Coordinates of C-alpha atoms in Angstrom, one line a residue:
M11 CA -35.9 -7.6 -21.0
Q12 CA -34.9 -10.5 -23.2
A13 CA -34.3 -13.0 -20.5
V14 CA -31.7 -16.2 -21.8
K15 CA -32.9 -19.5 -19.7
G16 CA -31.0 -22.4 -19.5
M17 CA -29.8 -23.7 -22.9
E18 CA -31.9 -21.4 -24.8
I19 CA -28.1 -19.7 -25.5
W20 CA -25.9 -20.1 -28.0
A21 CA -23.1 -23.0 -28.6
G22 CA -19.9 -22.4 -26.5
F23 CA -21.5 -20.4 -23.7
T24 CA -20.2 -22.1 -20.7
V25 CA -22.5 -21.4 -18.4
L26 CA -21.1 -23.2 -14.0
G27 CA -24.5 -20.6 -12.0
A28 CA -28.0 -20.4 -12.2
L29 CA -29.4 -18.9 -14.6
L30 CA -32.5 -16.9 -13.5
V31 CA -34.6 -13.7 -14.4
L32 CA -33.8 -10.2 -14.2
S33 CA -35.8 -7.9 -13.3
G34 CA -36.2 -4.2 -13.9
D35 CA -35.2 -1.4 -15.7
A36 CA -31.8 -2.3 -17.8
V37 CA -29.6 0.2 -19.9
N38 CA -31.3 -1.8 -23.1
P39 CA -34.9 -3.1 -22.2
G40 CA -34.2 -5.9 -25.5
C41 CA -30.8 -6.2 -23.6
Q42 CA -30.6 -10.3 -23.3
C43 CA -29.1 -11.2 -19.9
L44 CA -27.1 -14.1 -17.9
I45 CA -27.2 -14.7 -13.9
Y46 CA -24.5 -16.2 -12.4
S47 CA -25.7 -16.3 -8.3
G48 CA -23.6 -19.6 -7.3
T49 CA -20.6 -21.9 -8.6
Y50 CA -22.3 -25.4 -7.3
G51 CA -19.8 -25.9 -4.5
K52 CA -17.2 -25.7 -7.1
E53 CA -14.2 -22.6 -6.1
Y54 CA -15.0 -20.8 -9.2
G55 CA -17.8 -20.3 -12.0
R56 CA -17.8 -20.2 -15.2
F57 CA -18.3 -17.4 -19.2
S58 CA -17.1 -16.9 -22.1
S59 CA -18.6 -14.0 -25.2
P60 CA -20.8 -16.1 -27.4
D61 CA -19.7 -18.6 -29.6
Y62 CA -16.0 -18.8 -27.4
P63 CA -13.4 -19.6 -28.6
K64 CA -14.8 -19.2 -32.4
P65 CA -15.4 -15.5 -33.4
Y66 CA -18.8 -14.1 -31.3
P67 CA -21.8 -12.5 -34.3
A68 CA -21.6 -9.1 -35.6
G69 CA -24.6 -6.8 -34.4
I70 CA -24.9 -7.3 -30.1
D71 CA -27.0 -4.8 -29.2
C72 CA -27.0 -6.0 -25.3
I73 CA -26.0 -8.5 -23.5
L74 CA -26.0 -8.0 -19.9
Y75 CA -23.1 -10.4 -17.8
T76 CA -25.1 -10.5 -14.4
F77 CA -22.7 -11.4 -11.1
I78 CA -24.7 -11.6 -7.8
A79 CA -22.7 -12.5 -4.5
G80 CA -24.8 -13.5 -0.6
S81 CA -24.6 -9.7 0.9
H82 CA -21.2 -10.5 2.6
E83 CA -19.8 -11.3 -0.8
V84 CA -18.2 -9.6 -3.5
I85 CA -17.6 -11.1 -7.0
E86 CA -13.7 -11.7 -8.2
L87 CA -13.8 -11.9 -12.3
I88 CA -10.6 -13.5 -13.8
F89 CA -10.1 -13.1 -17.4
K90 CA -8.0 -16.3 -19.1
D91 CA -8.3 -14.8 -23.0
F92 CA -10.3 -11.9 -23.9
D93 CA -10.0 -10.4 -27.6
I94 CA -12.5 -7.7 -28.3
F95 CA -12.1 -6.2 -31.5
N96 CA -11.4 -2.0 -30.8
T97 CA -9.3 0.6 -33.3
S98 CA -9.8 3.1 -30.4
P99 CA -7.6 2.4 -27.1
E100 CA -10.2 3.9 -25.7
C101 CA -12.6 1.5 -26.7
N102 CA -15.0 4.4 -28.7
S103 CA -18.4 3.4 -29.2
T104 CA -17.9 3.9 -32.8
E105 CA -14.5 1.9 -33.7
G106 CA -15.6 -1.4 -32.5
D107 CA -17.2 -3.6 -30.3
F108 CA -15.9 -3.6 -26.1
L109 CA -17.6 -4.3 -23.0
R110 CA -19.0 -2.5 -20.1
V111 CA -18.1 -3.0 -17.1
Y112 CA -19.6 -1.8 -14.3
L113 CA -18.4 -2.7 -10.5
E114 CA -20.5 -0.4 -8.7
A115 CA -23.8 -1.4 -8.9
A116 CA -25.5 -1.4 -6.2
G117 CA -29.2 -1.2 -6.5
G118 CA -29.0 -2.8 -10.5
V119 CA -28.0 -1.2 -14.2
N120 CA -30.5 0.7 -15.8
E121 CA -29.8 3.4 -18.4
L122 CA -28.4 5.9 -15.8
T123 CA -26.1 4.3 -13.5
P124 CA -23.0 5.2 -14.5
W125 CA -20.2 2.4 -15.8
T126 CA -16.4 1.8 -14.0
G127 CA -15.2 1.4 -17.4
L128 CA -14.8 0.5 -21.2
L129 CA -12.3 -3.0 -21.4
C130 CA -11.3 -3.9 -25.5
G131 CA -8.6 -5.0 -26.9
R132 CA -6.3 -7.8 -26.1
R133 CA -5.5 -6.7 -22.2
P134 CA -6.9 -9.6 -19.9
R135 CA -7.7 -8.2 -16.4
T136 CA -8.7 -9.2 -12.8
L137 CA -11.7 -7.8 -11.7
Y138 CA -13.5 -7.3 -8.2
S139 CA -16.5 -5.9 -7.0
S140 CA -16.6 -3.4 -4.8
G141 CA -19.9 -4.8 -3.6
P142 CA -22.5 -8.3 -4.6
L143 CA -23.8 -7.3 -7.4
L144 CA -21.1 -6.8 -10.4
V145 CA -22.5 -6.3 -14.9
L146 CA -20.9 -6.6 -18.0
E147 CA -22.3 -5.2 -21.0
L148 CA -21.9 -6.7 -24.2
H149 CA -21.5 -4.4 -27.6
T150 CA -20.7 -5.5 -31.1
S151 CA -20.8 -3.3 -34.2
A152 CA -23.0 -4.5 -37.5
Q153 CA -19.0 -5.8 -39.0
Q154 CA -18.2 -9.1 -38.8
R155 CA -14.6 -9.8 -36.6
N156 CA -12.3 -12.3 -36.9
S157 CA -11.7 -11.9 -33.0
S158 CA -12.4 -14.6 -30.5
G159 CA -14.6 -12.9 -27.7
F160 CA -13.7 -13.8 -23.9
L161 CA -13.0 -16.5 -21.5
G162 CA -13.0 -16.2 -17.9
T163 CA -14.1 -17.4 -13.8
F164 CA -15.8 -16.1 -11.2
R165 CA -15.6 -16.3 -7.0
F166 CA -17.4 -15.1 -4.5
L167 CA -15.2 -13.9 -2.3
P168 CA -15.6 -13.7 1.8
T169 CA -15.8 -9.4 3.5
G170 CA -16.2 -10.2 7.0
K171 CA -12.8 -11.6 7.7
Y172 CA -10.9 -8.7 6.3
R173 CA -10.6 -6.2 9.5
T174 CA -7.2 -3.7 10.0
T175 CA -5.7 -4.7 13.1
G176 CA -5.5 -1.0 14.4
E177 CA -7.0 1.8 15.4
R178 CA -8.3 3.9 12.8
V179 CA -7.9 8.0 13.2
P180 CA -11.0 9.7 14.3
G181 CA -12.1 11.8 11.2
T182 CA -11.0 9.5 8.6
S183 CA -12.0 6.4 6.3
C184 CA -9.2 5.0 5.8
D185 CA -5.7 6.6 8.2
Y186 CA -4.6 3.7 11.3
E187 CA -2.8 3.3 13.1
F188 CA -1.1 1.3 15.7
S189 CA 1.3 1.2 18.6
S190 CA 3.5 -1.5 20.4
D191 CA 2.6 0.2 24.0
N192 CA -1.1 -2.7 23.1
S193 CA -0.1 -5.9 24.4
S194 CA -2.5 -6.9 21.0
L195 CA -1.1 -5.2 18.8
E196 CA 3.2 -7.0 18.7
K197 CA 1.8 -8.0 15.6
G198 CA -1.9 -7.6 12.9
R199 CA -2.6 -7.3 9.2
F200 CA -3.6 -3.7 7.3
Y201 CA -5.9 -3.6 4.2
S202 CA -6.0 -1.1 1.4
P203 CA -9.2 0.0 1.6
R204 CA -12.3 -2.0 0.1
Y205 CA -10.4 -5.3 0.0
P206 CA -11.0 -7.9 -1.1
S207 CA -12.6 -5.0 -3.5
S208 CA -10.8 -2.9 -5.5
Y209 CA -9.8 0.3 -4.2
P210 CA -11.8 3.1 -5.3
K211 CA -10.5 5.8 -7.6
G212 CA -8.8 8.4 -5.8
S213 CA -7.8 6.9 -2.4
R214 CA -5.3 8.7 0.0
C215 CA -4.7 6.2 3.3
S216 CA -1.8 6.4 5.6
Y217 CA -0.8 4.3 8.3
T218 CA 1.8 5.2 10.9
F219 CA 3.2 1.8 13.0
T220 CA 4.3 3.1 16.7
A221 CA 7.4 0.4 18.5
K222 CA 8.2 0.7 22.3
R223 CA 11.7 1.7 22.7
L224 CA 14.3 -1.2 21.3
E225 CA 11.8 -2.1 19.2
R226 CA 11.2 -2.1 15.2
V227 CA 8.5 -2.3 12.3
R228 CA 8.8 -4.8 9.8
V229 CA 5.6 -5.3 7.5
V230 CA 5.9 -7.8 5.2
F231 CA 3.8 -6.7 1.7
E232 CA 2.0 -10.7 1.6
E233 CA -0.5 -9.7 -2.5
L234 CA 0.4 -6.4 -3.7
N235 CA -1.6 -6.1 -6.7
L236 CA -2.0 -2.3 -8.2
Q237 CA -1.1 -1.9 -11.8
R238 CA 0.2 -4.5 -14.1
G239 CA 3.0 -4.4 -16.3
D240 CA 6.8 -3.3 -15.6
T241 CA 6.3 0.6 -15.1
S242 CA 9.4 1.9 -13.0
C243 CA 7.5 3.3 -9.2
L244 CA 8.2 6.6 -10.5
L245 CA 5.9 7.0 -13.6
A246 CA 2.8 4.6 -11.8
D247 CA -0.7 6.2 -10.8
D248 CA -1.0 3.8 -7.5
I249 CA 2.3 3.5 -4.9
V250 CA 3.2 2.9 -2.0
R251 CA 5.4 4.5 -0.4
A252 CA 7.1 4.0 3.3
H253 CA 9.0 6.7 5.7
D254 CA 11.6 5.2 8.1
G255 CA 10.0 7.5 10.4
G256 CA 6.5 8.7 12.1
G257 CA 5.9 10.5 8.9
P258 CA 5.6 11.8 5.4
L259 CA 8.9 14.4 5.8
S260 CA 10.6 10.9 7.4
P261 CA 13.0 9.5 4.4
T262 CA 12.4 6.7 1.2
L263 CA 12.2 3.8 2.9
G264 CA 10.2 2.1 0.4
V265 CA 8.4 2.8 -3.0
L266 CA 6.0 -0.4 -4.0
C267 CA 4.3 -1.1 -6.9
N268 CA 2.7 -2.8 -9.6
D269 CA 2.3 -6.5 -8.5
L270 CA 4.6 -8.1 -5.7
T271 CA 4.9 -10.9 -3.5
N272 CA 6.2 -10.4 0.2
A273 CA 7.7 -7.6 0.0
E274 CA 9.4 -6.1 3.0
L275 CA 10.4 -3.5 4.7
V276 CA 12.0 -2.7 8.2
S277 CA 12.5 0.0 9.8
S278 CA 15.8 2.1 10.9
G279 CA 14.3 3.5 14.6
R280 CA 10.8 2.1 16.1
Q281 CA 8.0 4.4 13.7
L282 CA 7.4 3.6 9.9
H283 CA 4.9 5.5 8.4
I284 CA 3.4 3.7 4.4
Q285 CA 1.1 5.7 2.8
F286 CA -0.8 4.6 -0.5
T287 CA -1.6 7.1 -3.1
T288 CA -3.8 6.4 -5.8
S289 CA -5.3 8.1 -9.1
S290 CA -5.4 5.6 -12.1
E291 CA -8.7 5.1 -13.9
W292 CA -8.4 1.0 -13.3
P293 CA -8.0 0.6 -9.4
G294 CA -6.1 -2.4 -8.9
H295 CA -7.2 -5.0 -6.5
G296 CA -5.1 -3.7 -3.3
F297 CA -2.8 -5.1 -1.1
V298 CA -3.2 -7.6 2.3
A299 CA 0.0 -6.9 4.5
S300 CA 1.5 -8.2 8.3
F301 CA 3.2 -6.0 11.1
Y302 CA 5.6 -7.2 13.4
F303 CA 6.4 -5.5 16.9
L304 CA 10.1 -7.0 16.7
P305 CA 12.9 -6.7 19.7
L306 CA 16.6 -5.3 18.2
Q307 CA 19.4 -7.5 16.8
S308 CA 21.8 -6.3 19.3
H309 CA 24.2 -10.2 19.0
G310 CA 25.0 -12.6 16.4
S311 CA 25.0 -16.3 17.1
D312 CA 28.2 -19.3 17.4
Y313 CA 30.6 -16.3 16.8
T314 CA 34.2 -15.3 16.8
A315 CA 35.6 -12.4 16.0
D316 CA 37.3 -12.8 12.4
F317 CA 38.3 -16.6 12.7
G318 CA 34.7 -18.2 12.3
P319 CA 32.4 -20.3 13.4
A320 CA 33.3 -22.9 15.2
A321 CA 33.7 -26.4 13.9
S322 CA 35.2 -29.6 14.1
A323 CA 35.9 -33.2 13.6
T324 CA 33.1 -33.4 15.5
R325 CA 30.3 -31.0 14.6
S326 CA 28.6 -31.1 11.3
S327 CA 27.1 -27.9 11.1
C328 CA 27.8 -24.3 12.2
D329 CA 25.3 -21.6 12.1
V330 CA 26.2 -17.3 12.2
K331 CA 23.3 -14.9 12.8
L332 CA 24.6 -11.4 12.2
S333 CA 22.5 -7.7 12.2
S334 CA 23.6 -5.0 11.6
D335 CA 22.1 -3.6 14.9
A336 CA 25.4 -5.2 16.5
G337 CA 27.9 -3.9 13.6
K338 CA 27.8 -2.1 10.3
N339 CA 30.8 -4.5 9.2
G340 CA 33.2 -6.8 10.2
S341 CA 34.1 -9.9 7.6
I342 CA 33.4 -13.9 8.3
T343 CA 35.1 -16.6 7.6
S344 CA 35.2 -20.3 7.0
P345 CA 36.8 -22.6 9.9
G346 CA 39.2 -22.7 10.8
F347 CA 40.3 -20.3 8.7
P348 CA 43.4 -19.3 8.2
A349 CA 43.8 -23.8 7.9
P350 CA 42.3 -25.4 5.9
Y351 CA 38.6 -26.0 7.2
P352 CA 37.2 -29.7 8.5
P353 CA 35.9 -32.6 6.9
K354 CA 32.1 -32.4 7.3
S355 CA 32.0 -28.4 7.5
K356 CA 28.4 -26.8 7.0
C357 CA 27.9 -23.5 7.9
R358 CA 25.5 -21.4 7.5
Y359 CA 25.9 -17.1 7.7
E360 CA 22.4 -15.3 8.1
F361 CA 22.9 -11.6 7.4
T362 CA 19.4 -9.2 8.8
G363 CA 20.0 -5.6 8.4
S364 CA 17.2 -2.7 8.7
G365 CA 16.2 0.8 6.8
K366 CA 17.9 0.8 3.5
E367 CA 20.5 -1.4 4.2
R368 CA 21.7 -4.3 1.0
V369 CA 24.2 -6.5 3.0
Q370 CA 27.3 -7.0 0.4
L371 CA 29.9 -8.8 0.8
I372 CA 33.0 -9.0 -0.7
F373 CA 35.4 -11.9 -1.3
S374 CA 39.7 -11.3 0.0
D375 CA 40.0 -14.9 0.8
F376 CA 38.2 -18.1 -1.8
S377 CA 40.7 -21.9 -1.5
L378 CA 37.7 -24.3 -1.7
Y379 CA 38.9 -28.1 -2.5
Q380 CA 38.0 -30.0 -6.5
P381 CA 39.0 -32.2 -7.4
N382 CA 41.4 -32.4 -10.3
D383 CA 38.5 -34.1 -12.5
H384 CA 35.4 -32.2 -12.5
N385 CA 34.2 -29.7 -14.1
A386 CA 35.5 -26.0 -13.0
K387 CA 32.1 -25.0 -13.7
E388 CA 29.7 -27.0 -11.8
C389 CA 29.8 -26.6 -8.1
D390 CA 27.0 -29.9 -6.9
S391 CA 28.4 -32.1 -5.2
I392 CA 32.0 -30.0 -4.0
D393 CA 32.6 -27.7 -1.2
S394 CA 31.1 -24.7 -2.4
V395 CA 29.5 -21.4 -1.3
T396 CA 26.2 -20.9 -2.1
V397 CA 23.5 -17.5 -2.1
F398 CA 20.2 -17.9 -0.7
V399 CA 17.9 -14.2 -0.9
V400 CA 14.4 -13.8 -0.5
I401 CA 12.5 -13.7 -3.5
E402 CA 8.0 -14.1 -2.2
G403 CA 9.0 -15.3 1.1
R404 CA 11.0 -17.5 0.4
M405 CA 15.1 -18.0 0.5
E406 CA 15.8 -18.5 -3.5
K407 CA 19.3 -19.8 -4.6
I408 CA 21.2 -17.2 -6.6
D409 CA 24.6 -18.4 -7.1
S410 CA 27.0 -21.7 -6.1
Y411 CA 31.2 -20.8 -6.7
C412 CA 33.9 -23.7 -5.9
G413 CA 37.3 -23.4 -6.0
V414 CA 39.8 -21.1 -6.4
T415 CA 38.6 -17.9 -8.1
P416 CA 36.7 -16.1 -5.8
P417 CA 32.9 -14.2 -6.4
R418 CA 31.9 -10.8 -8.1
P419 CA 30.7 -8.5 -5.4
I420 CA 27.4 -10.2 -3.6
M421 CA 24.8 -7.5 -2.4
S422 CA 21.1 -8.8 -0.7
N423 CA 17.5 -7.7 -2.2
G424 CA 16.1 -6.8 0.9
P425 CA 17.5 -6.5 4.8
R426 CA 18.2 -10.2 3.8
L427 CA 20.8 -13.1 2.7
M428 CA 22.7 -15.9 3.7
I429 CA 25.3 -17.9 2.6
Q430 CA 26.3 -21.3 3.0
F431 CA 29.4 -23.3 2.9
T432 CA 29.2 -26.9 2.3
G433 CA 32.9 -28.8 2.7
T434 CA 32.2 -32.3 2.5
Y435 CA 36.0 -33.1 1.9
S436 CA 39.8 -31.0 3.7
S437 CA 43.4 -31.0 2.4
R438 CA 46.0 -29.2 3.7
H439 CA 45.9 -26.7 0.6
A440 CA 42.0 -25.6 0.9
R441 CA 42.2 -23.4 3.5
G442 CA 38.9 -22.2 3.0
F443 CA 37.7 -18.0 2.6
R444 CA 37.1 -14.7 3.9
A445 CA 34.3 -12.2 2.9
K446 CA 33.9 -8.8 4.6
Y447 CA 29.6 -8.0 4.7
A448 CA 28.3 -5.0 5.2
F449 CA 25.2 -3.5 5.4
L450 CA 25.2 -0.4 2.9
Q451 CA 22.4 2.3 2.2
D452 CA 24.2 3.8 -1.3
F453 CA 22.9 0.4 -3.2
G454 CA 27.3 -0.3 -3.2
I455 CA 27.1 3.2 -5.7
K456 CA 29.6 5.5 -4.3
S457 CA 28.7 8.3 -6.5
G458 CA 26.5 11.3 -6.7
E459 CA 24.0 12.8 -3.9
Q460 CA 22.0 10.8 -2.3
A461 CA 19.1 11.8 -2.6
E462 CA 16.0 11.1 0.3
D463 CA 12.8 10.8 -1.4
Y464 CA 13.9 7.6 -3.3
P465 CA 15.1 4.6 -2.4
C466 CA 17.9 4.1 -4.4
G467 CA 18.6 8.3 -6.7
F468 CA 21.5 9.6 -6.6
R469 CA 21.3 13.3 -8.1
Y470 CA 24.8 14.2 -10.3
R471 CA 24.7 18.5 -10.4
A472 CA 26.6 20.3 -12.7
G473 CA 27.5 22.7 -10.3
S474 CA 29.5 20.1 -7.5
R475 CA 31.3 17.9 -11.2
S476 CA 30.7 18.8 -14.0
S477 CA 31.7 14.8 -15.5
G478 CA 32.5 11.8 -13.0
H479 CA 31.1 7.9 -13.3
F480 CA 28.3 6.3 -12.2
Q481 CA 26.7 2.0 -11.8
S482 CA 24.8 -0.5 -11.0
P483 CA 23.8 -1.2 -7.7
N484 CA 27.2 -3.8 -7.1
Y485 CA 28.4 -3.0 -10.1
P486 CA 30.7 -5.3 -10.7
G487 CA 29.1 -8.5 -10.0
L488 CA 24.9 -8.9 -10.5
Y489 CA 22.5 -6.4 -9.5
P490 CA 20.1 -7.6 -6.6
R491 CA 16.8 -8.3 -7.8
N492 CA 13.3 -6.6 -7.5
T493 CA 15.7 -3.3 -8.0
E494 CA 14.3 0.0 -9.2
C495 CA 17.6 2.7 -8.9
H496 CA 17.1 6.7 -10.0
Y497 CA 20.1 8.4 -11.6
F498 CA 19.2 12.8 -12.0
F499 CA 21.7 15.4 -13.6
H500 CA 20.8 19.1 -12.9
G501 CA 23.3 21.2 -15.8
H502 CA 23.0 24.7 -15.8
D503 CA 21.1 26.5 -18.5
G504 CA 22.3 25.8 -22.0
Q505 CA 23.5 22.5 -21.0
R506 CA 22.9 18.8 -22.2
I507 CA 24.4 15.7 -21.0
R508 CA 26.1 13.1 -22.4
I509 CA 26.4 9.9 -21.3
Q510 CA 28.5 6.8 -22.0
F511 CA 28.1 3.6 -21.8
H512 CA 31.1 1.6 -21.5
D513 CA 29.7 -1.6 -20.3
F514 CA 26.4 -3.2 -20.2
D515 CA 25.1 -6.7 -18.9
V516 CA 21.1 -6.7 -18.0
E517 CA 19.1 -9.4 -18.3
G518 CA 16.3 -9.3 -21.1
V519 CA 15.5 -9.0 -24.5
H520 CA 14.5 -6.5 -26.5
P521 CA 11.7 -4.4 -26.5
C522 CA 12.6 -4.5 -22.5
D523 CA 9.3 -4.9 -21.1
A524 CA 6.5 -7.6 -19.7
G525 CA 6.3 -9.5 -22.1
S526 CA 9.9 -10.6 -22.5
A527 CA 10.8 -10.7 -18.6
S528 CA 13.1 -8.6 -18.4
D529 CA 15.0 -6.0 -17.2
Y530 CA 15.6 -2.4 -18.9
V531 CA 17.3 1.0 -18.6
E532 CA 14.8 3.5 -19.4
F533 CA 15.5 7.2 -20.3
S534 CA 14.9 10.5 -20.5
N535 CA 14.5 14.5 -20.8
F536 CA 11.5 14.9 -18.0
M537 CA 10.6 13.8 -14.7
G538 CA 8.2 11.7 -16.9
L539 CA 7.9 9.0 -19.5
D540 CA 9.8 10.3 -21.9
R541 CA 8.9 8.2 -26.1
K542 CA 12.2 9.5 -27.9
Y543 CA 14.0 7.0 -26.0
T544 CA 13.3 3.8 -26.2
R545 CA 14.3 0.7 -23.4
Q546 CA 18.1 -1.2 -23.2
C547 CA 18.8 -4.6 -22.0
G548 CA 20.9 -7.1 -22.6
Q549 CA 24.8 -8.1 -23.6
L550 CA 25.1 -4.1 -25.5
T551 CA 28.4 -3.0 -26.0
P552 CA 29.6 0.3 -25.6
F553 CA 26.9 3.1 -26.7
E554 CA 26.4 7.0 -26.2
V555 CA 23.2 8.9 -25.0
E556 CA 22.8 12.5 -24.6
S557 CA 20.4 14.1 -23.9
E558 CA 18.0 17.1 -25.2
R559 CA 18.0 20.0 -22.5
K560 CA 19.6 20.6 -19.3
F561 CA 17.9 17.5 -16.7
F562 CA 18.0 13.9 -17.4
R563 CA 17.4 10.7 -15.8
V564 CA 18.6 7.2 -16.0
T565 CA 16.9 4.6 -14.5
F566 CA 17.8 1.1 -13.9
R567 CA 15.0 -1.8 -12.8
S568 CA 14.9 -4.8 -11.6
N569 CA 12.7 -7.8 -11.8
D570 CA 13.0 -10.9 -10.0
R571 CA 13.9 -14.3 -12.7
L572 CA 17.4 -13.7 -13.6
D573 CA 20.4 -10.9 -13.0
G574 CA 23.2 -9.2 -14.9
T575 CA 26.4 -7.3 -14.0
G576 CA 24.9 -4.5 -14.9
F577 CA 26.7 -0.9 -16.4
N578 CA 29.4 1.3 -15.4
A579 CA 28.7 4.1 -17.4
S580 CA 30.5 8.5 -17.1
F581 CA 28.9 11.3 -17.7
L582 CA 29.8 15.1 -18.6
F583 CA 27.9 18.0 -19.1
I584 CA 28.1 19.9 -22.7
E585 CA 27.6 23.0 -23.8
D586 CA 24.4 23.2 -25.5
P587 CA 25.4 22.3 -29.9
T588 CA 21.8 24.3 -30.5
P589 CA 20.6 27.1 -27.7
S590 CA 18.0 28.4 -28.1
P591 CA 17.6 31.5 -30.8
T592 CA 17.1 35.0 -28.6
P593 CA 13.3 35.6 -28.4
Q594 CA 12.1 38.6 -30.3
P595 CA 10.3 41.2 -29.3
T596 CA 7.1 41.4 -29.4
S597 CA 4.9 43.6 -31.5
F598 CA 4.3 45.8 -27.7
A599 CA 7.6 46.2 -27.3
V600 CA 9.0 46.4 -31.6
V601 CA 6.0 49.6 -31.0
R602 CA 6.6 50.5 -27.8
A603 CA 10.0 51.4 -29.9
L604 CA 9.5 54.1 -31.9
G605 CA 8.5 56.6 -29.7
S606 CA 4.8 57.9 -27.6
S607 CA 3.7 59.4 -31.4
L608 CA 3.7 56.3 -32.9
W609 CA 2.2 54.9 -29.5
L610 CA -0.3 56.5 -29.1
L611 CA -1.3 56.6 -32.9
V612 CA -1.1 52.7 -33.1
I613 CA -3.5 53.0 -29.8
S614 CA -5.8 55.1 -31.1
F615 CA -6.5 52.6 -34.7
L616 CA -6.9 49.4 -32.2
V617 CA -9.9 51.2 -30.6
T618 CA -11.6 52.8 -33.4

């Protein structure tokens, strides 16, 4: 094997690691070798293809990029740019250039070492080794391409601090139990297998939490990196599924996939069961999650029936905390309602639900002071109600409302919601607001039969109703962020489903994918992906969609960016205008119909 030392490298290589001579058998004895074993005190080192950012040379038989960490470390590679030409999506070695990846090269790489996969095209990704060694093997064809290659960073991650707090179930590799009866387990952490390395292919792990009486379980996925993209969790290969109970038969509380940060789950009872299953060819980084055993909240704080929090001219703030433990619905008001609120009022109303519950607010009265010369569309610096939801672990403003026009219905994207009332001024004509609140498990969708095996799933059966309506969550208010809902239509044999969208306002631009950070509505004749239909997003005029068979799926998915009012649609089960032709009898059935004598003649002919 030929080693590459010091500055004997093509111009354009950036090496912040020690370059050593690698001995031993290689995949190809003629391979040139680059070895990265340190970052010289920096958090990251860098590596790149030859001549980057210019096109890489043709005819590279083999370059090995070998990353060597300490015995208690693993390697993280992040491709900042990636452009390797290949005409095959599978990165076929006969159809272009490719980068072969070894993530589990425990004892080095030779001609017998199985590789993890091949990389090509324009798909940058992050890679994690399973141990202290990771190898990349670059090959380019004889034909010069105009592709720039790759630029990446690497770092070494310690493995010792990633230890799941619970008790591993005997005889299993990654099933854990966590009990609040153990006083040392009021809170803790748990991880996907091998974290911080990528989890193994075909992982199947479970995490079961059991709280004391009058306690519940709260889990926060601080980091979740399974498969990047905007694929529906219904179609994802790697998922985390949470059940509101002690096992996989309990109702589904949440399904997590792709990339998420600080996703929160709260059980409605004493137990929570989490399953992690994978089937992808390229495992992701995995997850880090925290858990807490929390006491039930049975009472609010500083709150009096329908009259709102106590406030006066001498008190500048008021706080209200409402939990679904104390009641599933009620109302909140501004201080002193229906009398005018006092000046310098500042009130915070915090709502906390559990299980599938989402908080919905519907304003029945709304009258805030607004100067005559103020722009009606701007609510800054005047009396207003501001809505906050939890995004990536922090309270993020959704919108502010002022004046005398009641806001549309408001819904949280998880178990928590906060609104803040600012009443800087006072007027005998501004009496404040009243809003009804409800902790809902149906996402404000009142049609169909809610399915227990999806956080937000609804079934519509021809046997129950031949027609009806369905809407996005919280319609006609803004739909909640980070939400995925499925609508399943089940017709009789010989039926199709016709769907008419009357209103459609789903944030995004075509092609409604991750590249445009779009929310979307997706259609399919199957539970899986159906390429016959294109995703829909944006503000669209009324349109119609029709299935090709007796089953149809409509999926709505929102991200954590912007939002819209969603959609209002009607459905109709119709008779299939093109029924399948009646099956013709098989040749043997025809022969049988001709009589036993001819049947014996045919059998005799076939034997001879």
